[in-house]
Each structure stands twice: as C-alpha cells, then as structure tokens.
Amino acid sequence: MADFRETEIKSPPKGGRVKRLGMAAIMLVMLGGGGLVIGYFAANGFHADARSSQQLSKPKLAAKHEPSITAALANLNSNKQKSRFKESEYEATYYAIEEPFTSNLKDSSSFAQLSLSVATYYDRQVLDNIASHETAIRSAILLTLAEQELEPLGTQQGKRALQKSLTDAINGVLKEKTGFGGVNNVYFTSFVVQ
C-alpha cells in the first residue's frame, strides 16, 4: 500500500500587505475628517454669537418669597376696605453704582452731580451684567446727563424725565452688550445741580 502523507496545502497570500495599507488609509481619512469636524465646532460652534447664548439664558423674574405686610393686611381686612396699594408679585433688587456722576449741563455753565441705584425685578444675572459693563453704562449715563438743560432739572417732572432717560440709556447698553436690558427704574440717591 502506498504511504499517504498528509501535506499541508498553503494557500496563496490574500493581500495582507495591501489590506493593511488600505485599512491604514481609511483610518487616516476618518481621523482627518474627525479632526476637521472637531476643529469646525471649536472655532464656530463653541464660540457662538453672544446674543444667541444670552437668549438661551435670559434672566428670569424673581418672585417674592414671603407675602408682604400690605398683602397680609389686605387679606385680613378684605371685608372692610380693599387695599389701595397694589403689591408686585416680583421682588425688586437694587444695585448701587458706587461713584457719583458729575457733568456739565447743556448750554450752561452749571453742572449736575448725582448718585444712582438701579432697580430690577429680574434675577441676579441682570445685576451681574450691570457690574460687568459698568464702564459702558457710566459713559451712557454721563452722555445722557450732558444733554440735560438746567431749568427742567429744577422740577419733579424734569427729574422723572431724567430717570426715564437714564433707565433707557442703561437698558440700551445692556441690550447691546448682552441682548437683554432688564432695568426697571433708576433711583437718585443724591442729586445736586449748581
């Protein structure tokens, strides 16, 4: 009988080197594409326009936590007489601007010096925005003050008009810088015209 030996049959190489080179090329293309995508988002996506990011985190009205004395008395005396004071359901927060403002008045040798506090019914974000942009706000206040004439500032109506103008000026700066104003009123803590 014939002796049969088992012999291994070697299959021809199936392109191992070509396969490896092809896989390496595909990996390089994928890594390069991923790097481009990450670079694009790092340059554009993460540094979006300040207004769009501010709109996502708009300040919220700050609700009062405790009922006020006026509201409690109104509830107790609801049968007798209705309260003539309407309480706001939101809590006012104040921000005192530290340094006073001094400016010459329009068409006059007189000047005005005043100190201000700003009021908002919104949350802490508005106060943080005021503090962050205080230099621009100070400039807007001084420009508004320099446009005032002496005569109207001697009357209550003139001072109220100045309050409104200053509120609008501050909100204008905040809207320009952050996309949201949020200041409800300006209060004078000192006011001198000479």
Coordinates of C-alpha atoms in Angstrom, one line a residue, residues 92-164:
A92 CA -37.1 94.3 43.3
T93 CA -33.4 94.1 43.6
Y94 CA -31.2 97.2 43.8
Y95 CA -27.6 97.8 42.6
A96 CA -25.9 100.9 43.9
I97 CA -23.4 102.4 41.4
E98 CA -20.6 103.4 43.7
E99 CA -19.1 106.6 42.3
P100 CA -21.2 109.7 41.7
F101 CA -21.7 111.2 38.3
T102 CA -20.7 114.8 37.6
S103 CA -21.4 116.5 34.3
N104 CA -21.8 120.0 32.8
L105 CA -25.3 120.7 31.7
K106 CA -26.3 121.6 28.1
D107 CA -25.9 125.2 27.1
S108 CA -25.0 126.3 30.6
S109 CA -22.1 126.9 32.9
S110 CA -24.0 124.8 35.6
F111 CA -23.3 121.2 36.4
A112 CA -25.1 118.3 38.0
Q113 CA -23.7 115.8 40.4
L114 CA -25.8 112.7 41.2
S115 CA -25.5 109.2 42.6
L116 CA -27.7 106.3 41.4
S117 CA -29.1 103.0 42.3
V118 CA -30.6 100.7 39.6
A119 CA -33.7 98.5 40.3
T120 CA -34.6 95.3 38.5
Y121 CA -37.3 92.7 39.0
Y122 CA -35.2 90.1 37.3
D123 CA -32.7 87.6 38.8
R124 CA -29.0 88.1 39.7
Q125 CA -27.9 87.8 36.1
V126 CA -29.1 91.4 35.4
L127 CA -27.0 92.7 38.3
D128 CA -24.0 90.7 37.1
N129 CA -24.5 92.2 33.6
I130 CA -24.6 95.7 35.1
A131 CA -21.4 95.1 37.1
S132 CA -19.6 93.6 34.0
H133 CA -20.5 96.5 31.8
E134 CA -20.3 99.3 34.3
T135 CA -17.8 101.4 32.3
A136 CA -20.1 101.4 29.3
I137 CA -23.1 102.2 31.5
R138 CA -21.2 105.1 33.2
S139 CA -20.4 106.5 29.8
A140 CA -24.0 106.3 28.6
I141 CA -25.2 108.0 31.9
L142 CA -22.7 110.8 31.5
L143 CA -23.7 111.4 27.9
T144 CA -27.4 111.5 28.9
L145 CA -26.7 113.8 31.7
A146 CA -24.7 116.2 29.5
E147 CA -27.8 116.5 27.2
Q148 CA -29.9 117.9 30.1
E149 CA -30.8 121.5 30.5
L150 CA -30.7 123.4 33.8
E151 CA -34.4 124.5 34.0
P152 CA -36.2 121.2 33.8
L153 CA -33.9 119.6 36.4
G154 CA -35.3 122.0 39.0
T155 CA -38.8 120.4 38.7
Q156 CA -40.1 117.0 39.7
Q157 CA -41.2 116.3 36.2
G158 CA -37.7 117.1 34.9
K159 CA -36.2 114.7 37.4
R160 CA -38.7 112.0 36.5
A161 CA -37.9 112.5 32.8
L162 CA -34.2 112.2 33.6
Q163 CA -34.9 109.0 35.5
K164 CA -36.7 107.6 32.4

